[in-house]
Amino acid sequence: MYSVKEAFYSLQGEGGQAGRASVFCRFSGCNLWSGREADRATAACRFCDTDFIGTDGQHGGRFADAAALAAHLSALWPDQDGVATPYVVFTGGEPLLQLDEVLVAAMHERGFEVAVETNGTLPPPAGIDWLCVSPKGDNPLVVTGGDELKLVHPQAGVTPERFARLDFAHFFLQPMDTTPAGLEGDGASNTMAETVAYCLAHPQWRLSLQTHKIAGVD
Ligand SMILES: C[S@@+](CC[C@H](N)C(=O)[O-])C[C@H]1O[C@@H](n2cnc3c(N)ncnc32)[C@H](O)[C@@H]1O
Ligand SMILES: Nc1nc2[nH]cc(C(=O)O)c2c(=O)[nH]1
Ligand code: SF4
Ligand SMILES: [Mg+2]
């Protein structure tokens, strides 16, 4: 059984695949926050911009097995005579609480490349085509390699240097969005200016903007 908060077709907004048409599957639940505002201040991850509670979002629901969820997700990809490789992004919440090898294989069978957005605290199943790891503070990082490391910046007590020698093909810094409800009034610094300054001083790191928020899409 898989629990999905929402599923939608949009453009990947972030990181090295930004701009690419993608089906998003947002799984319910996370191991670093309950998702309730009352718990945010004491959570292991405190700056989340996402509602991942329940299954009540667009195209959300409970799916009995991988075949059912794969059929549901592939129906969101536009029919274009196969000119572009279909692409699915599993996110959440924390997708590695639910994503398994069977579901990855079911998406491959339907011709999809499979991407994952994870906090890096849980081991990924085999077969992922694009693995994005976004470490959260001092939470134990068990995924130390992948396609991109995308660090939200600045995070209290975290310097990017801690991650700079890990085995990733790309290193991105993403300014923390402090506008979502529950995050505003955090006394946050100018996260954009700080992130730009860090990339200028440390050219290993590239700027990742959340371009879907600029474009006004999901
Ligand atoms: C909502 S998370 C879900 C996937 C996974 N749990 C994780 O944290 O990577 C998706 C992406 O949004 C990023 N993100 C979450 N809150 C953010 C914020 N306030 N500003 C910028 N990026 C944020 C995360 O770091 C992650 O890269
Ligand atoms: N367009 C768009 N791109 C995204 N890339 C990562 C997202 C996420 O929430 O994991 C996300 C998202 O929510 N929307
Ligand atoms: S780990 Fe990801 S989904 Fe979980 S609270 Fe943090 S940003 Fe949100
Ligand atoms: Mg998002």
Short mmCIF file of C-alpha atoms and ligand atoms in Angstrom, two decimals:
data_model
loop_
_atom_site.label_atom_id
_atom_site.label_comp_id
_atom_site.label_asym_id
_atom_site.label_seq_id
_atom_site.Cartn_x
_atom_site.Cartn_y
_atom_site.Cartn_z
CA MET A 1 0.00 0.00 0.00
CA TYR A 2 1.32 3.43 -0.96
CA SER A 3 -0.03 6.70 0.50
CA VAL A 4 0.21 9.66 -1.87
CA LYS A 5 -0.59 13.21 -0.79
CA GLU A 6 -0.81 14.51 -4.35
CA ALA A 7 0.40 13.84 -7.89
CA PHE A 8 0.71 16.41 -10.63
CA TYR A 9 2.36 17.26 -13.92
CA SER A 10 4.66 20.29 -13.84
CA LEU A 11 8.20 21.43 -14.61
CA GLN A 12 10.98 20.32 -12.30
CA GLY A 13 11.73 23.60 -10.54
CA GLU A 14 15.03 22.84 -8.84
CA GLY A 15 18.55 21.53 -9.33
CA GLY A 16 20.24 20.08 -12.37
CA GLN A 17 17.03 18.97 -14.09
CA ALA A 18 15.26 22.33 -13.64
CA GLY A 19 12.90 23.12 -16.50
CA ARG A 20 12.20 19.48 -17.39
CA ALA A 21 8.59 18.33 -17.72
CA SER A 22 7.91 15.89 -14.89
CA VAL A 23 5.20 13.91 -13.20
CA PHE A 24 5.49 14.52 -9.46
CA CYS A 25 4.44 11.91 -6.91
CA ARG A 26 4.35 13.41 -3.43
CA PHE A 27 4.21 10.61 -0.86
CA SER A 28 2.55 11.27 2.49
CA GLY A 29 4.61 11.45 5.67
CA CYS A 30 8.18 12.24 6.69
CA ASN A 31 10.62 10.84 9.24
CA LEU A 32 11.92 14.32 10.21
CA TRP A 33 8.64 16.18 10.88
CA SER A 34 5.02 15.20 11.59
CA GLY A 35 3.89 17.95 9.20
CA ARG A 36 1.87 19.62 11.98
CA GLU A 37 2.68 23.29 12.66
CA ALA A 38 2.48 22.63 16.41
CA ASP A 39 5.49 20.31 16.08
CA ARG A 40 7.60 22.42 13.72
CA ALA A 41 9.68 24.17 16.40
CA THR A 42 10.82 20.85 17.89
CA ALA A 43 11.11 18.83 14.67
CA ALA A 44 14.35 17.40 13.26
CA CYS A 45 13.69 19.44 10.09
CA ARG A 46 12.11 22.84 10.77
CA PHE A 47 12.01 24.76 7.48
CA CYS A 48 9.80 22.57 5.30
CA ASP A 49 7.76 24.41 2.65
CA THR A 50 5.40 21.49 1.95
CA ASP A 51 2.09 20.01 3.15
CA PHE A 52 2.52 16.25 3.03
CA ILE A 53 -0.14 15.11 5.52
CA GLY A 54 -2.81 12.70 4.34
CA THR A 55 -3.93 11.73 0.86
CA ASP A 56 -6.39 14.52 0.10
CA GLY A 57 -4.43 16.51 -2.52
CA GLN A 58 -4.96 16.56 -6.30
CA HIS A 59 -4.68 13.01 -7.69
CA GLY A 60 -3.75 11.78 -4.22
CA GLY A 61 -4.95 8.58 -2.62
CA ARG A 62 -4.04 5.12 -1.40
CA PHE A 63 -2.77 2.61 -3.93
CA ALA A 64 -2.86 -1.10 -3.24
CA ASP A 65 0.24 -2.02 -5.24
CA ALA A 66 2.96 -0.74 -7.57
CA ALA A 67 0.99 -1.55 -10.71
CA ALA A 68 -1.93 0.61 -9.59
CA LEU A 69 0.26 3.60 -8.66
CA ALA A 70 2.37 3.29 -11.83
CA ALA A 71 -0.79 3.33 -13.98
CA HIS A 72 -2.10 6.36 -12.08
CA LEU A 73 1.17 8.30 -12.53
CA SER A 74 1.73 7.43 -16.17
CA ALA A 75 -1.75 8.73 -17.00
CA LEU A 76 -0.52 12.21 -15.99
CA TRP A 77 2.18 12.26 -18.71
CA PRO A 78 0.93 13.91 -21.93
CA ASP A 79 0.63 11.70 -24.97
CA GLN A 80 3.26 13.03 -27.40
CA ASP A 81 4.20 10.06 -29.55
CA GLY A 82 7.24 9.31 -27.43
CA VAL A 83 9.33 12.31 -28.53
CA ALA A 84 10.48 12.94 -24.95
CA THR A 85 11.42 10.39 -22.33
CA PRO A 86 8.75 10.44 -19.61
CA TYR A 87 10.11 11.55 -16.24
CA VAL A 88 8.72 10.97 -12.75
CA VAL A 89 9.96 12.68 -9.58
CA PHE A 90 9.23 10.88 -6.33
CA THR A 91 9.18 13.34 -3.45
CA GLY A 92 7.19 13.99 -0.31
CA GLY A 93 7.36 14.11 2.58
CA GLU A 94 10.16 11.59 2.56
CA PRO A 95 9.78 9.29 -0.46
CA LEU A 96 12.24 6.66 0.76
CA LEU A 97 9.78 5.68 3.50
CA GLN A 98 7.64 4.16 0.72
CA LEU A 99 9.42 3.98 -2.64
CA ASP A 100 10.65 0.44 -3.33
CA GLU A 101 12.34 -1.47 -6.13
CA VAL A 102 9.03 -2.85 -7.39
CA LEU A 103 7.60 0.63 -7.99
CA VAL A 104 10.83 1.84 -9.63
CA ALA A 105 10.70 -1.18 -11.96
CA ALA A 106 7.01 -0.58 -12.72
CA MET A 107 7.79 3.01 -13.81
CA HIS A 108 10.72 1.78 -15.93
CA GLU A 109 8.41 -0.71 -17.62
CA ARG A 110 6.21 2.20 -18.59
CA GLY A 111 9.20 3.98 -20.14
CA PHE A 112 9.84 6.51 -17.35
CA GLU A 113 13.14 7.75 -16.02
CA VAL A 114 12.89 7.83 -12.23
CA ALA A 115 14.09 10.72 -10.07
CA VAL A 116 14.00 11.01 -6.28
CA GLU A 117 14.20 13.96 -3.87
CA THR A 118 15.35 12.68 -0.48
CA ASN A 119 16.67 14.00 2.81
CA GLY A 120 19.38 11.30 2.66
CA THR A 121 18.59 9.60 5.99
CA LEU A 122 17.26 6.37 4.47
CA PRO A 123 18.78 3.96 1.93
CA PRO A 124 17.38 4.21 -1.62
CA PRO A 125 16.12 1.22 -3.63
CA ALA A 126 18.09 0.10 -6.69
CA GLY A 127 17.46 1.53 -10.14
CA ILE A 128 16.99 5.26 -9.51
CA ASP A 129 18.10 7.32 -12.53
CA TRP A 130 18.51 10.72 -10.82
CA LEU A 131 19.10 10.86 -7.09
CA CYS A 132 18.91 14.25 -5.38
CA VAL A 133 19.98 14.34 -1.75
CA SER A 134 19.16 17.35 0.41
CA PRO A 135 20.78 16.98 3.86
CA LYS A 136 18.95 18.34 6.88
CA GLY A 137 21.06 19.78 9.69
CA ASP A 138 22.72 17.20 11.89
CA ASN A 139 20.40 14.34 10.94
CA PRO A 140 22.50 11.27 10.06
CA LEU A 141 23.28 11.14 6.35
CA VAL A 142 23.33 7.56 5.07
CA VAL A 143 23.29 8.44 1.36
CA THR A 144 26.76 9.82 0.61
CA GLY A 145 26.70 9.70 -3.19
CA GLY A 146 24.35 10.41 -6.05
CA ASP A 147 23.62 12.72 -8.95
CA GLU A 148 23.14 15.95 -7.03
CA LEU A 149 23.54 17.23 -3.54
CA LYS A 150 21.14 20.15 -3.06
CA LEU A 151 21.62 21.92 0.24
CA VAL A 152 19.10 24.47 1.49
CA HIS A 153 21.07 27.47 2.72
CA PRO A 154 21.65 28.88 5.25
CA GLN A 155 20.82 26.27 7.90
CA ALA A 156 21.70 26.95 11.52
CA GLY A 157 24.96 25.24 12.44
CA VAL A 158 25.52 23.73 8.98
CA THR A 159 28.34 24.74 6.66
CA PRO A 160 28.34 23.44 3.07
CA GLU A 161 31.99 22.39 3.51
CA ARG A 162 30.73 19.43 5.51
CA PHE A 163 29.27 17.95 2.29
CA ALA A 164 31.70 19.25 -0.32
CA ARG A 165 33.83 16.06 -0.57
CA LEU A 166 30.95 13.60 -0.85
CA ASP A 167 30.48 11.54 -4.02
CA PHE A 168 28.01 13.67 -6.00
CA ALA A 169 28.21 14.79 -9.62
CA HIS A 170 26.67 18.22 -8.89
CA PHE A 171 26.58 20.49 -5.87
CA PHE A 172 23.75 23.01 -5.50
CA LEU A 173 22.91 25.56 -2.84
CA GLN A 174 19.23 26.55 -2.69
CA PRO A 175 18.19 29.68 -0.79
CA MET A 176 15.83 28.88 2.05
CA ASP A 177 12.32 30.11 1.29
CA THR A 178 11.10 31.78 4.47
CA THR A 179 7.69 32.83 3.11
CA PRO A 180 5.57 29.69 3.68
CA ALA A 181 3.09 29.86 6.55
CA GLY A 182 4.80 28.83 9.75
CA LEU A 183 8.23 29.99 8.57
CA GLU A 184 7.76 33.73 8.28
CA GLY A 185 8.92 35.91 11.11
CA ASP A 186 11.73 33.47 11.86
CA GLY A 187 14.14 36.40 11.99
CA ALA A 188 15.74 34.84 8.94
CA SER A 189 18.56 36.56 7.13
CA ASN A 190 18.52 37.44 3.45
CA THR A 191 18.88 33.86 2.31
CA MET A 192 19.20 34.75 -1.40
CA ALA A 193 22.07 37.18 -0.83
CA GLU A 194 23.86 34.76 1.51
CA THR A 195 23.53 31.90 -0.97
CA VAL A 196 24.77 33.97 -3.91
CA ALA A 197 27.73 35.17 -1.84
CA TYR A 198 28.63 31.58 -0.89
CA CYS A 199 28.54 30.38 -4.52
CA LEU A 200 30.73 33.29 -5.60
CA ALA A 201 33.29 32.49 -2.92
CA HIS A 202 33.11 28.68 -3.46
CA PRO A 203 32.77 27.94 -7.19
CA GLN A 204 32.17 24.22 -6.60
CA TRP A 205 28.62 25.19 -5.65
CA ARG A 206 25.94 26.32 -8.09
CA LEU A 207 22.84 28.35 -7.29
CA SER A 208 19.53 26.44 -7.42
CA LEU A 209 16.43 28.63 -7.47
CA GLN A 210 12.94 27.24 -6.93
CA THR A 211 11.88 28.29 -10.42
CA HIS A 212 8.36 26.82 -10.12
CA LYS A 213 7.63 29.43 -7.44
CA ILE A 214 8.86 32.18 -9.77
CA ALA A 215 6.77 30.76 -12.63
CA GLY A 216 3.72 30.35 -10.39
CA VAL A 217 3.20 26.64 -11.09
CA ASP A 218 3.07 23.60 -8.80
C1 LIG B 1 9.75 19.12 0.61
S1 LIG B 1 11.27 18.27 0.29
C2 LIG B 1 10.71 16.57 0.07
C3 LIG B 1 11.83 15.60 -0.20
C4 LIG B 1 12.72 15.23 0.99
N1 LIG B 1 11.98 15.05 2.20
C5 LIG B 1 13.81 16.25 1.19
O1 LIG B 1 13.78 16.98 2.18
O2 LIG B 1 14.68 16.33 0.31
C6 LIG B 1 11.69 18.75 -1.40
C7 LIG B 1 12.82 19.75 -1.55
O3 LIG B 1 12.42 21.01 -1.03
C8 LIG B 1 13.49 21.54 -0.28
N2 LIG B 1 12.93 22.50 0.66
C9 LIG B 1 12.09 22.23 1.68
N3 LIG B 1 11.76 23.36 2.34
C10 LIG B 1 12.41 24.37 1.71
C11 LIG B 1 12.49 25.79 1.95
N4 LIG B 1 11.82 26.37 2.95
N5 LIG B 1 13.23 26.53 1.09
C12 LIG B 1 13.91 25.93 0.08
N6 LIG B 1 13.90 24.62 -0.17
C13 LIG B 1 13.15 23.84 0.63
C14 LIG B 1 14.09 20.32 0.36
O4 LIG B 1 15.38 20.54 0.86
C15 LIG B 1 14.09 19.35 -0.80
O5 LIG B 1 15.21 19.54 -1.62
N1 LIG B 2 7.81 22.24 -9.78
C1 LIG B 2 8.29 21.65 -8.67
N2 LIG B 2 9.57 21.23 -8.66
C2 LIG B 2 10.00 20.60 -7.54
N3 LIG B 2 11.21 20.03 -7.34
C3 LIG B 2 11.23 19.46 -6.13
C4 LIG B 2 9.99 19.64 -5.52
C5 LIG B 2 9.61 19.01 -4.25
O1 LIG B 2 8.72 19.49 -3.54
O2 LIG B 2 10.23 17.98 -3.95
C6 LIG B 2 9.21 20.38 -6.41
C7 LIG B 2 7.87 20.90 -6.42
O3 LIG B 2 7.10 20.84 -5.45
N4 LIG B 2 7.47 21.50 -7.59
S1 SF4 B 3 12.86 16.23 5.34
FE1 SF4 B 3 11.91 17.07 3.46
S2 SF4 B 3 9.69 16.63 3.64
FE2 SF4 B 3 10.62 16.19 5.63
S3 SF4 B 3 10.23 18.06 6.78
FE3 SF4 B 3 12.29 18.29 5.86
S4 SF4 B 3 11.99 19.29 3.84
FE4 SF4 B 3 9.98 18.58 4.58
MG MG B 4 8.41 21.60 -3.34
#
